[in-house]
PDB file of C-alpha atoms in Angstrom:
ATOM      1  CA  UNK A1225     103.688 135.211  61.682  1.00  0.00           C
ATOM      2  CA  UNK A1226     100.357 135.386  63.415  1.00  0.00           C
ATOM      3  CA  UNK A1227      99.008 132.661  62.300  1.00  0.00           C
ATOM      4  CA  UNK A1228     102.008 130.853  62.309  1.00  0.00           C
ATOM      5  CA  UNK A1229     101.957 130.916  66.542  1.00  0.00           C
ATOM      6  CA  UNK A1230      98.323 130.672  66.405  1.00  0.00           C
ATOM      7  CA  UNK A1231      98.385 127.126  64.536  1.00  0.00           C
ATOM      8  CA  UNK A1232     101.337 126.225  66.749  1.00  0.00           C
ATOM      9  CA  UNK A1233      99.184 127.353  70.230  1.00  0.00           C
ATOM     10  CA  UNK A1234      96.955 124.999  68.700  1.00  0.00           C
ATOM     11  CA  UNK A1235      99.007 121.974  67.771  1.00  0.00           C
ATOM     12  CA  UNK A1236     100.386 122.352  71.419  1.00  0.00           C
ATOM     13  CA  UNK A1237      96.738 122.583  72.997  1.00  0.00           C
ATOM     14  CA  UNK A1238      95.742 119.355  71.301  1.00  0.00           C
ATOM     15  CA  UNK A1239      98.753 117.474  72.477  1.00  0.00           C
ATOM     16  CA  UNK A1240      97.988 118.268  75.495  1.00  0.00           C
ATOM     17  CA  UNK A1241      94.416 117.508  75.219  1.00  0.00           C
ATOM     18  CA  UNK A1242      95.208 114.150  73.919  1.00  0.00           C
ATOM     19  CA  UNK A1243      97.470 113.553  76.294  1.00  0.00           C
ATOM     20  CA  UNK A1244      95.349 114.143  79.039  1.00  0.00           C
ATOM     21  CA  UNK A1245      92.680 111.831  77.337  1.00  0.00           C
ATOM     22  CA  UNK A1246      95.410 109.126  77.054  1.00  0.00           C
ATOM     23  CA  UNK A1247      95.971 109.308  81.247  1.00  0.00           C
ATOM     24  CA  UNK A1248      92.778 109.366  81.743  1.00  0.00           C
ATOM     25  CA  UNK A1249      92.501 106.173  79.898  1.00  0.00           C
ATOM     26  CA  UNK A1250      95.468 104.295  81.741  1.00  0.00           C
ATOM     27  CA  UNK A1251      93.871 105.245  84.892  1.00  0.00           C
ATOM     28  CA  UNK A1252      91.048 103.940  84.333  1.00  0.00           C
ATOM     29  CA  UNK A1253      92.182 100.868  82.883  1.00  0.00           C
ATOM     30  CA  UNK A1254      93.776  99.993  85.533  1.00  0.00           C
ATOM     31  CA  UNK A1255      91.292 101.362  88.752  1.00  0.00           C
ATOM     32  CA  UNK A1256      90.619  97.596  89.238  1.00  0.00           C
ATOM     33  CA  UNK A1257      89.856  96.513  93.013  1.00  0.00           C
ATOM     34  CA  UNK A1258      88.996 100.356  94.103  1.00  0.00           C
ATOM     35  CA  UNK A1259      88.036 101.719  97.684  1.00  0.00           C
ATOM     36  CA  UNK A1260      84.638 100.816  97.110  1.00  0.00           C
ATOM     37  CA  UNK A1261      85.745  96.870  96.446  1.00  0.00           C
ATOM     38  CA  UNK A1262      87.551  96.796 100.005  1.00  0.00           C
ATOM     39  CA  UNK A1263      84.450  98.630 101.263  1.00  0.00           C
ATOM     40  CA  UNK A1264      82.063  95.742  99.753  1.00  0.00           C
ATOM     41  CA  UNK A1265      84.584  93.246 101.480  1.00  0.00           C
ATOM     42  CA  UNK A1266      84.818  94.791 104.891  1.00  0.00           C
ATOM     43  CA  UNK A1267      80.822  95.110 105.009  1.00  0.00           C
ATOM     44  CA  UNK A1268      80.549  91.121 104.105  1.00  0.00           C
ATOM     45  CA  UNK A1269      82.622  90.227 107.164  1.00  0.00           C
ATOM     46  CA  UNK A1270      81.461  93.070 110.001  1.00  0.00           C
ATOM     47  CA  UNK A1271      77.427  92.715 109.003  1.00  0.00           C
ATOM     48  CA  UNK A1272      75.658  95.039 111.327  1.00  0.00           C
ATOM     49  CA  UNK A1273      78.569  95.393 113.744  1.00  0.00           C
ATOM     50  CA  UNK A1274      80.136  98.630 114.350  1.00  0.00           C
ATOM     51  CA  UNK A1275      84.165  99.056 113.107  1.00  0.00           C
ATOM     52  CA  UNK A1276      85.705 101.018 115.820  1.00  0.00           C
ATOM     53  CA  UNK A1277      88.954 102.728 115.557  1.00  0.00           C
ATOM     54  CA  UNK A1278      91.801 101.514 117.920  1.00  0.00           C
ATOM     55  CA  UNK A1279      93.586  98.454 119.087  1.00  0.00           C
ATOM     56  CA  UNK A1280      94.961  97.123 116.136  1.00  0.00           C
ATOM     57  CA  UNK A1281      98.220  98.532 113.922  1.00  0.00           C
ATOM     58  CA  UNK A1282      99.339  97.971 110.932  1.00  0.00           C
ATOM     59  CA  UNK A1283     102.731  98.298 110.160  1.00  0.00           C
ATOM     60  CA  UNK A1284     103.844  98.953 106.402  1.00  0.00           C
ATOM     61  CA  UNK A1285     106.560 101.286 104.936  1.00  0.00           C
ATOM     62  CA  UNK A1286     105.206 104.712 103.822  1.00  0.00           C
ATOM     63  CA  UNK A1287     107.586 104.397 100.794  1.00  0.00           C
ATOM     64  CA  UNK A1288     107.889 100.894  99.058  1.00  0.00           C
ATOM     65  CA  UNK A1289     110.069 100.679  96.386  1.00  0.00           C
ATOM     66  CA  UNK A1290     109.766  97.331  94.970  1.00  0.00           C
ATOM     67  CA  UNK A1291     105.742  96.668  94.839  1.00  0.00           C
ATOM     68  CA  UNK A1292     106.653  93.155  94.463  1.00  0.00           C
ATOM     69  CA  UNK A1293     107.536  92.318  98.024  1.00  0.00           C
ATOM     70  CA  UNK A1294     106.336  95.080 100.999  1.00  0.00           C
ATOM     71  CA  UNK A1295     106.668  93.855 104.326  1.00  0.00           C
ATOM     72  CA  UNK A1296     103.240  94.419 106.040  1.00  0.00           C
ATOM     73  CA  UNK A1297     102.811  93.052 110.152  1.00  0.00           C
ATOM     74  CA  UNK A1298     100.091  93.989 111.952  1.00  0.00           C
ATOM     75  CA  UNK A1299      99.627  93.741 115.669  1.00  0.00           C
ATOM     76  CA  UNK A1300      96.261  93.921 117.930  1.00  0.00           C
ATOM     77  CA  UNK A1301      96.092  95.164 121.592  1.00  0.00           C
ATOM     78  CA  UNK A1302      94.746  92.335 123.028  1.00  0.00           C
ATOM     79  CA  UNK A1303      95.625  89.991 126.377  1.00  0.00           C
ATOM     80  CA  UNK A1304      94.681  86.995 123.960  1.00  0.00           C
ATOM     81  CA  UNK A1305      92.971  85.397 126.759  1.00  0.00           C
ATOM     82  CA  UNK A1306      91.124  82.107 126.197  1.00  0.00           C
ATOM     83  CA  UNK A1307      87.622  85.046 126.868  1.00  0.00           C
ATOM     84  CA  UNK A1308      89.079  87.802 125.090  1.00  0.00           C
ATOM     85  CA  UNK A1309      91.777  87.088 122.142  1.00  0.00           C
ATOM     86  CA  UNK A1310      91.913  88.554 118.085  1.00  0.00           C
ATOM     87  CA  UNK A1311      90.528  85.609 116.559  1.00  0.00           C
ATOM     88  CA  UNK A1312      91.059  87.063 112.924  1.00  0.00           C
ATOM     89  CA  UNK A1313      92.704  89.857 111.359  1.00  0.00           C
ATOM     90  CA  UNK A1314      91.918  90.585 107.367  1.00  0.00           C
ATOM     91  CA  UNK A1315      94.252  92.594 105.326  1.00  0.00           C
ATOM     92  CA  UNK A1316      92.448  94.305 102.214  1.00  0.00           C
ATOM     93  CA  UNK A1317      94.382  96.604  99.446  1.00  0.00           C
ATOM     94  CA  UNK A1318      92.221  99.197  97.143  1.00  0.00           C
ATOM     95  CA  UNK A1319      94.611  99.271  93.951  1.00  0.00           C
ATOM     96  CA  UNK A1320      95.614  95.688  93.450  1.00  0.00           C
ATOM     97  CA  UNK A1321      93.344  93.816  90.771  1.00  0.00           C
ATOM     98  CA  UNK A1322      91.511  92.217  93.569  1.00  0.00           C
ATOM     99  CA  UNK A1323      90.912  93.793  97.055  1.00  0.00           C
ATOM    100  CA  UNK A1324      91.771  90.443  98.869  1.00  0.00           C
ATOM    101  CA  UNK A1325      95.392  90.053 100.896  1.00  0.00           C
ATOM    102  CA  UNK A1326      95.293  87.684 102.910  1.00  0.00           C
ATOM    103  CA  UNK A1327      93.342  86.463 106.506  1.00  0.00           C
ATOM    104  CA  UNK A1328      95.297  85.864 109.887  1.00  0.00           C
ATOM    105  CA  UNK A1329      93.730  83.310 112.275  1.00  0.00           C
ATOM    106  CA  UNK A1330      95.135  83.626 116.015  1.00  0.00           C
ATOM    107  CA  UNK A1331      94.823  81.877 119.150  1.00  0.00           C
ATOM    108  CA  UNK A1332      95.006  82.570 122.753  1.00  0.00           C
ATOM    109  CA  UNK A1333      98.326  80.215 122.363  1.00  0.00           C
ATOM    110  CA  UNK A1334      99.646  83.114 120.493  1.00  0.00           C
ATOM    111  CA  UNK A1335     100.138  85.238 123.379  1.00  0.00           C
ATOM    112  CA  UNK A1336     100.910  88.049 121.480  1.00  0.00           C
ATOM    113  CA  UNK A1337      98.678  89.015 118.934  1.00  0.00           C
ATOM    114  CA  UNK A1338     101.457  89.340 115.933  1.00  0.00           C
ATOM    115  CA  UNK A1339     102.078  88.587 112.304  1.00  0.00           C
ATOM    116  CA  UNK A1340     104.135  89.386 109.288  1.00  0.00           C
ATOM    117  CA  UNK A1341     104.407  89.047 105.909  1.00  0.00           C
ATOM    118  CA  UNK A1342     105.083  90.588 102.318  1.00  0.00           C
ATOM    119  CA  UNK A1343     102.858  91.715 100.057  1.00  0.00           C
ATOM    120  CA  UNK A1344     102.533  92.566  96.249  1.00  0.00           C
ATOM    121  CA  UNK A1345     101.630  96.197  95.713  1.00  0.00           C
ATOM    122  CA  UNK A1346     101.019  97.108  92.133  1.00  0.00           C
ATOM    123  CA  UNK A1347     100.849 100.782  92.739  1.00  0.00           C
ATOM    124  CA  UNK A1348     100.510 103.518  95.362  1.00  0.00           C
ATOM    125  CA  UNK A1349      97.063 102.407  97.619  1.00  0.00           C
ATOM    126  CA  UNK A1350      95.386 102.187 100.679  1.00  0.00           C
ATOM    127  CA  UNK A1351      96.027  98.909 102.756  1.00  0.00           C
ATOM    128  CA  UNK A1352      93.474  97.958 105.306  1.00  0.00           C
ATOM    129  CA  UNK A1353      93.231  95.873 108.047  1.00  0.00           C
ATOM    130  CA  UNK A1354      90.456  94.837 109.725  1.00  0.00           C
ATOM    131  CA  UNK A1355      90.240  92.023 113.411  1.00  0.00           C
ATOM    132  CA  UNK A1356      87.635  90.237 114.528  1.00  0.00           C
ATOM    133  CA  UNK A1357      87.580  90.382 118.356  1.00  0.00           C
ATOM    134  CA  UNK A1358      86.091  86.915 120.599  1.00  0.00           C
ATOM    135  CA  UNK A1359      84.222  89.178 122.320  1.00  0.00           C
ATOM    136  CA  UNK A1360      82.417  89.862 118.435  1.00  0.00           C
ATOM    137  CA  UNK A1361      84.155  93.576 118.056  1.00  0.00           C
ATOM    138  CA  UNK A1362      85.301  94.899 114.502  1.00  0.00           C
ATOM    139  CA  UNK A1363      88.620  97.138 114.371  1.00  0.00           C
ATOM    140  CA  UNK A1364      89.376  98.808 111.310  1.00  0.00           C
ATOM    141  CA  UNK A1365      93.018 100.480 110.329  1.00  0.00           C
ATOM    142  CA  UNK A1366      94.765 101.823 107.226  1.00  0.00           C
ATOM    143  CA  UNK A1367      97.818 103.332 105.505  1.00  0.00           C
ATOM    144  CA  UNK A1368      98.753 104.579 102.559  1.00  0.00           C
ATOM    145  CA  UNK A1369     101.272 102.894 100.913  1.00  0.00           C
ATOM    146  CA  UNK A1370     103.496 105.248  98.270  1.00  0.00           C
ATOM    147  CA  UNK A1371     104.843 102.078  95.750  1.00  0.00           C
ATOM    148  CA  UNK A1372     107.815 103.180  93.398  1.00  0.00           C
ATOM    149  CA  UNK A1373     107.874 100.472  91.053  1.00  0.00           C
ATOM    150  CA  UNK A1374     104.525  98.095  90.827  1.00  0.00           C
ATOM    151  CA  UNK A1375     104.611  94.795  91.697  1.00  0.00           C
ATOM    152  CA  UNK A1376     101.505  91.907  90.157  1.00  0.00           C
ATOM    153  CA  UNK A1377     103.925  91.411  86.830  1.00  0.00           C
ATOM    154  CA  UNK A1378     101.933  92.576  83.748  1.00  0.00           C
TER     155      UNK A1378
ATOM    156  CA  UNK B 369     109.180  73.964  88.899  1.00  0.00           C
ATOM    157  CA  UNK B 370     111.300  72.872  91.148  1.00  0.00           C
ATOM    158  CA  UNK B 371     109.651  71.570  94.770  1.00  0.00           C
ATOM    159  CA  UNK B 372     108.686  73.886  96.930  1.00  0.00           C
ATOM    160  CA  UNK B 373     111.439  73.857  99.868  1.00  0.00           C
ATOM    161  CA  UNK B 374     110.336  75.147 103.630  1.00  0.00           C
ATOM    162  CA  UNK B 375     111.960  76.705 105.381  1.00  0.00           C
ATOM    163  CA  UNK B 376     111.296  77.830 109.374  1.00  0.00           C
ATOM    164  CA  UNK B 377     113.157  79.237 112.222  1.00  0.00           C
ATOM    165  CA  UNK B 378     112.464  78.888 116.037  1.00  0.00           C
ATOM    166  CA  UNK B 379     114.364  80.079 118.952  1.00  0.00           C
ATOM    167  CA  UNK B 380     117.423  76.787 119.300  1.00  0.00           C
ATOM    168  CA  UNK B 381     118.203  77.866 122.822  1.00  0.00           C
ATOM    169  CA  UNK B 382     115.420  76.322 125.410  1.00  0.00           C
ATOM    170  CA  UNK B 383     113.318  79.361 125.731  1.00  0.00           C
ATOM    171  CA  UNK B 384     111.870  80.083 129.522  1.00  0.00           C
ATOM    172  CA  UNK B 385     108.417  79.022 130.347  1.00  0.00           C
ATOM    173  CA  UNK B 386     105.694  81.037 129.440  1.00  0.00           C
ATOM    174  CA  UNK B 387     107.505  82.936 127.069  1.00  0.00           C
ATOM    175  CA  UNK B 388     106.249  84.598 123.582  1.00  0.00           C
ATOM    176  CA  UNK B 389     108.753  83.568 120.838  1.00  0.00           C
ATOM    177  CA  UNK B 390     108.222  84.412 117.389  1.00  0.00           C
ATOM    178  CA  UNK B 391     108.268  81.859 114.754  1.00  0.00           C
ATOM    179  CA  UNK B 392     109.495  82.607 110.982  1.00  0.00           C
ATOM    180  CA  UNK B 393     108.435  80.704 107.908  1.00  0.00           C
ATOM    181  CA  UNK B 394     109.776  81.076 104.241  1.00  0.00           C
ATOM    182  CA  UNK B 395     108.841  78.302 101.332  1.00  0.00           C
ATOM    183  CA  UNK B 396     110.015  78.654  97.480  1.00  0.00           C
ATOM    184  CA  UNK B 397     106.713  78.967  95.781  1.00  0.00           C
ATOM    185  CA  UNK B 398     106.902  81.692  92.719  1.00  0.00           C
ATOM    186  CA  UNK B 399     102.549  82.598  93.980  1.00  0.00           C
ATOM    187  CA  UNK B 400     101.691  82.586  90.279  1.00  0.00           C
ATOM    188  CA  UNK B 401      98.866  85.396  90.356  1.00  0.00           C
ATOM    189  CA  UNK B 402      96.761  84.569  87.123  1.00  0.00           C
ATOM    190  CA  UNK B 403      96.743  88.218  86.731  1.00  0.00           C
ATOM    191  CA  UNK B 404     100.260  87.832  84.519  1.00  0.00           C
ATOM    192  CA  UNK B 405     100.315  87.146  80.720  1.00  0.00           C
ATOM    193  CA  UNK B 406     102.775  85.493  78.842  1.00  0.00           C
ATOM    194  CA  UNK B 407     104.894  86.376  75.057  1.00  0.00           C
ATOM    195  CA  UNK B 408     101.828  85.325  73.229  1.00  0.00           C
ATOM    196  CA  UNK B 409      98.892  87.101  75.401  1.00  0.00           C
ATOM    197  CA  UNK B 410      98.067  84.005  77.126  1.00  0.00           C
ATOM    198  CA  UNK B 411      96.949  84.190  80.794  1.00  0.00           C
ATOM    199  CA  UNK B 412      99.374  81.997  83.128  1.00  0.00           C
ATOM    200  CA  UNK B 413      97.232  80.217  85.520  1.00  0.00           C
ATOM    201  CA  UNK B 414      97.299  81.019  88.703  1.00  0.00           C
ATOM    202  CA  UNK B 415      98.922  78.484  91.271  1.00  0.00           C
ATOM    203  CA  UNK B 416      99.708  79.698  94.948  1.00  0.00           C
ATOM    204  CA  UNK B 417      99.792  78.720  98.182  1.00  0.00           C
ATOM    205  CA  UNK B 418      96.284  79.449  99.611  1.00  0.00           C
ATOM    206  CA  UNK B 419      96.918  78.146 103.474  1.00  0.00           C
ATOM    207  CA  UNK B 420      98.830  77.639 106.030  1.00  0.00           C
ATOM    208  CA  UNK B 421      98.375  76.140 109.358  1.00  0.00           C
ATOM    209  CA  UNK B 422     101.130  75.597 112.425  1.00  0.00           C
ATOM    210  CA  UNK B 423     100.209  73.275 115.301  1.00  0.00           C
ATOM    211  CA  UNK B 424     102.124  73.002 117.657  1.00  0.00           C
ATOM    212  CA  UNK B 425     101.802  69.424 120.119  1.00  0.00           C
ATOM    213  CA  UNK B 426      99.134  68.839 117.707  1.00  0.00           C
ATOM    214  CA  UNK B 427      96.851  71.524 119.089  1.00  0.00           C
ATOM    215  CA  UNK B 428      96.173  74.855 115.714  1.00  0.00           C
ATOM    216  CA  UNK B 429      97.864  77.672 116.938  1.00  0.00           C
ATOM    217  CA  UNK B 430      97.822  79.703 113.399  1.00  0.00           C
ATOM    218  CA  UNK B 431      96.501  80.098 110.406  1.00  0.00           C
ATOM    219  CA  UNK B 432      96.486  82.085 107.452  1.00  0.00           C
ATOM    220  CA  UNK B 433      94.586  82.020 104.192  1.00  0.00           C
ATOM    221  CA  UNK B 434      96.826  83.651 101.225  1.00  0.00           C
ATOM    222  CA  UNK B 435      95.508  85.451  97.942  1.00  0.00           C
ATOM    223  CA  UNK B 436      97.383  86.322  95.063  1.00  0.00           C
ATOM    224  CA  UNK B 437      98.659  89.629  96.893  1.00  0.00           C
ATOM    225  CA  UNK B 438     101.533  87.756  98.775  1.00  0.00           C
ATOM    226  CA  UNK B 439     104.641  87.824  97.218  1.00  0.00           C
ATOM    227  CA  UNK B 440     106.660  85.063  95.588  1.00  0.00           C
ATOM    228  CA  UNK B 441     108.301  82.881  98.249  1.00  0.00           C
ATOM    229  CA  UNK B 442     105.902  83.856 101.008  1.00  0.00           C
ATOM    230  CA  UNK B 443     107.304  84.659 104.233  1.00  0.00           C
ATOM    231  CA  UNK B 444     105.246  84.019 107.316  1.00  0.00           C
ATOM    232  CA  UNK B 445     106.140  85.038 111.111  1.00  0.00           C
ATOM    233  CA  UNK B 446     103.671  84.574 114.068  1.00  0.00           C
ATOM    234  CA  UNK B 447     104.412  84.622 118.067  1.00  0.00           C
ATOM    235  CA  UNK B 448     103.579  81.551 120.312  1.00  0.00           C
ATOM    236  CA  UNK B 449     103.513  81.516 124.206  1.00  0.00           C
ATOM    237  CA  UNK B 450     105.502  78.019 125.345  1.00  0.00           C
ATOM    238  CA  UNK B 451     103.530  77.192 127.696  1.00  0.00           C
ATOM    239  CA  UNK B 452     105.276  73.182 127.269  1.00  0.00           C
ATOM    240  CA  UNK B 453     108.243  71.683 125.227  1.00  0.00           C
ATOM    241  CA  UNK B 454     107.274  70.275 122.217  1.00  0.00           C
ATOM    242  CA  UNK B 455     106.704  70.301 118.242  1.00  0.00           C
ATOM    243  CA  UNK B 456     105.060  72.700 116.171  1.00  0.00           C
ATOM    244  CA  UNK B 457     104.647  71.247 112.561  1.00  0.00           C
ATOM    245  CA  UNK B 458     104.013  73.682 109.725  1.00  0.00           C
ATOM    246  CA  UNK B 459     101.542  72.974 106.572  1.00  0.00           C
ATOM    247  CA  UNK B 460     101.360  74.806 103.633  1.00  0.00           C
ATOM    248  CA  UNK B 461      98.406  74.019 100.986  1.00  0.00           C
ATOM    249  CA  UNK B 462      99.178  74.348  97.233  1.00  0.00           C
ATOM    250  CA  UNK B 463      96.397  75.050  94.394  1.00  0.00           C
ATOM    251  CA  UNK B 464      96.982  71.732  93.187  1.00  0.00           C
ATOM    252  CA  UNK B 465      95.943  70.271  96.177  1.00  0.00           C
ATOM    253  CA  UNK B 466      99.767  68.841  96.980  1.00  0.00           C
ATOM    254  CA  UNK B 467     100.694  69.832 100.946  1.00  0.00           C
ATOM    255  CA  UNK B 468     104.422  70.655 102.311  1.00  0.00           C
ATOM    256  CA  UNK B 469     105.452  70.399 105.591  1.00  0.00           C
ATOM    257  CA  UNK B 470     107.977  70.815 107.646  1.00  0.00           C
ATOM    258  CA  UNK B 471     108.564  70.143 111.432  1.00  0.00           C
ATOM    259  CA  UNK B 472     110.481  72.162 114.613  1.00  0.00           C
ATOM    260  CA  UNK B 473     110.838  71.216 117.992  1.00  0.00           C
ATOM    261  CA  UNK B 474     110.921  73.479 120.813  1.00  0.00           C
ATOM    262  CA  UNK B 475     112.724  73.302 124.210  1.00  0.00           C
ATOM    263  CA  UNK B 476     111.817  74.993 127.368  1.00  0.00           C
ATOM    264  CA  UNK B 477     114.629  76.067 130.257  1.00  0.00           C
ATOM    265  CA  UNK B 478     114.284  74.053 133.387  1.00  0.00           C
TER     266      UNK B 478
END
């Protein structure tokens, strides 16, 4: 009997060991565009500018549950003024296979500084979003974005 | 595939002077990623739309550059201050290279 629920313990123990191994595969199989990516991308664009906090929102849901199609707007506090206006705002995402979303170009003939869209999440990640002021000042935001079922196909 | 239809909607009414509307844009496109494989392994190419641009009296109001992260059918809305009647005209640029476009015109209250 002893040995019996010894050799068992053990069979279970190395299920779960190779289980664990097995996760730990997936995961990183698919860690493709990580933080560090978006971080690469956001230091391309700002240079030796400092990202401030502030001024610009971006609005996502905290729970998607199709990753295939997440409506994402952001919005920047600005008069958008022919001397002061958002001229761009970037939107960056750390667990999609590349960190890239998509660019927003404004104009003073905006008037408010606005825009929507939808987005392909393929799993629970960060979304960032980063404007470039006319004045030359950086504003960084992000969310976390809990996705239920993965969008990008595959 | 079948052609790319736009689609956009603007305020009908005439909208008071100096007013921010906000302007909606949808076009068919399935954004093929490239990330996707098909039956037999093979990478489908990717083919999206990668711009857009609205003018409106022939002046670029907004822009957008797209990456494989926008969904299927992308769906676009921005805000513009009529500041004068007139037309905005949309353009959306294809991997291929082949351009849609689609036209609104705008009326202001008197």
């Amino acid at each position: 009997m002893q040995t019996r629920i010894g050799r068992r313990r053990l069979l279970f123990g190395t299920g779960g060991v190779v289980a664990g191994l097995g996760l730990a595969g997936l995961a990183g199989g698919s860690a493709r565009a990580d933080a560090a990516a978006v971080e690469a991308k956001i230091k391309e664009i700002v240079g030796d500018r400092t990202v401030q906090e502030g001024r610009i929102t971006l609005d996502a849901p905290e729970i998607a549950e199709n990753g295939n199609t997440v409506p994402v707007s952001v919005s920047v506090d600005s008069p958008m003024t022919a001397d002061d206006h958002v001229q761009r705002v970037h939107v960056f995402a750390d667990g999609n296979p590349r960190p890239d979303v998509c660019t927003f170009h404004f104009t003073p003939k905006n008037g408010e500084a606005w825009a929507s869209t939808r987005i392909r999440l393929a799993k629970t990640q960060k979304v960032y979003a980063l404007a470039e002021m006319s004045d030359g000042s950086v504003y960084l935001t992000s969310r976390e974005v809990k996705v239920t079922i993965g969008g990008c196909g595959g | 595939m079948a052609k790319p239809k736009p689609r956009v909607r603007v305020p009908r009414k005439p909208v008071p002077k100096g007013e921010v509307i906000t302007v909606k844009t949808l076009i068919s496109h399935p954004m093929e990623s490239g990330q996707r494989k098909d039956k037999k392994g093979n990478v489908i190419p990717r083919k999206i739309i990668n711009r857009f641009e609205a003018t409106y009296n022939g002046e670029l109001v907004f822009a957008m550059d797209l990456h494989p992260a926008i969904s299927a059918n992308p769906y676009i809305a921005f805000n513009l201050r009529v500041d004068e009647a007139g037309e905005l005209a949309f353009k959306w640029v294809d991997d291929d290279g082949s351009v849609y476009t689609k036209k609104a015109k705008i009326k202001v209250a008197s």
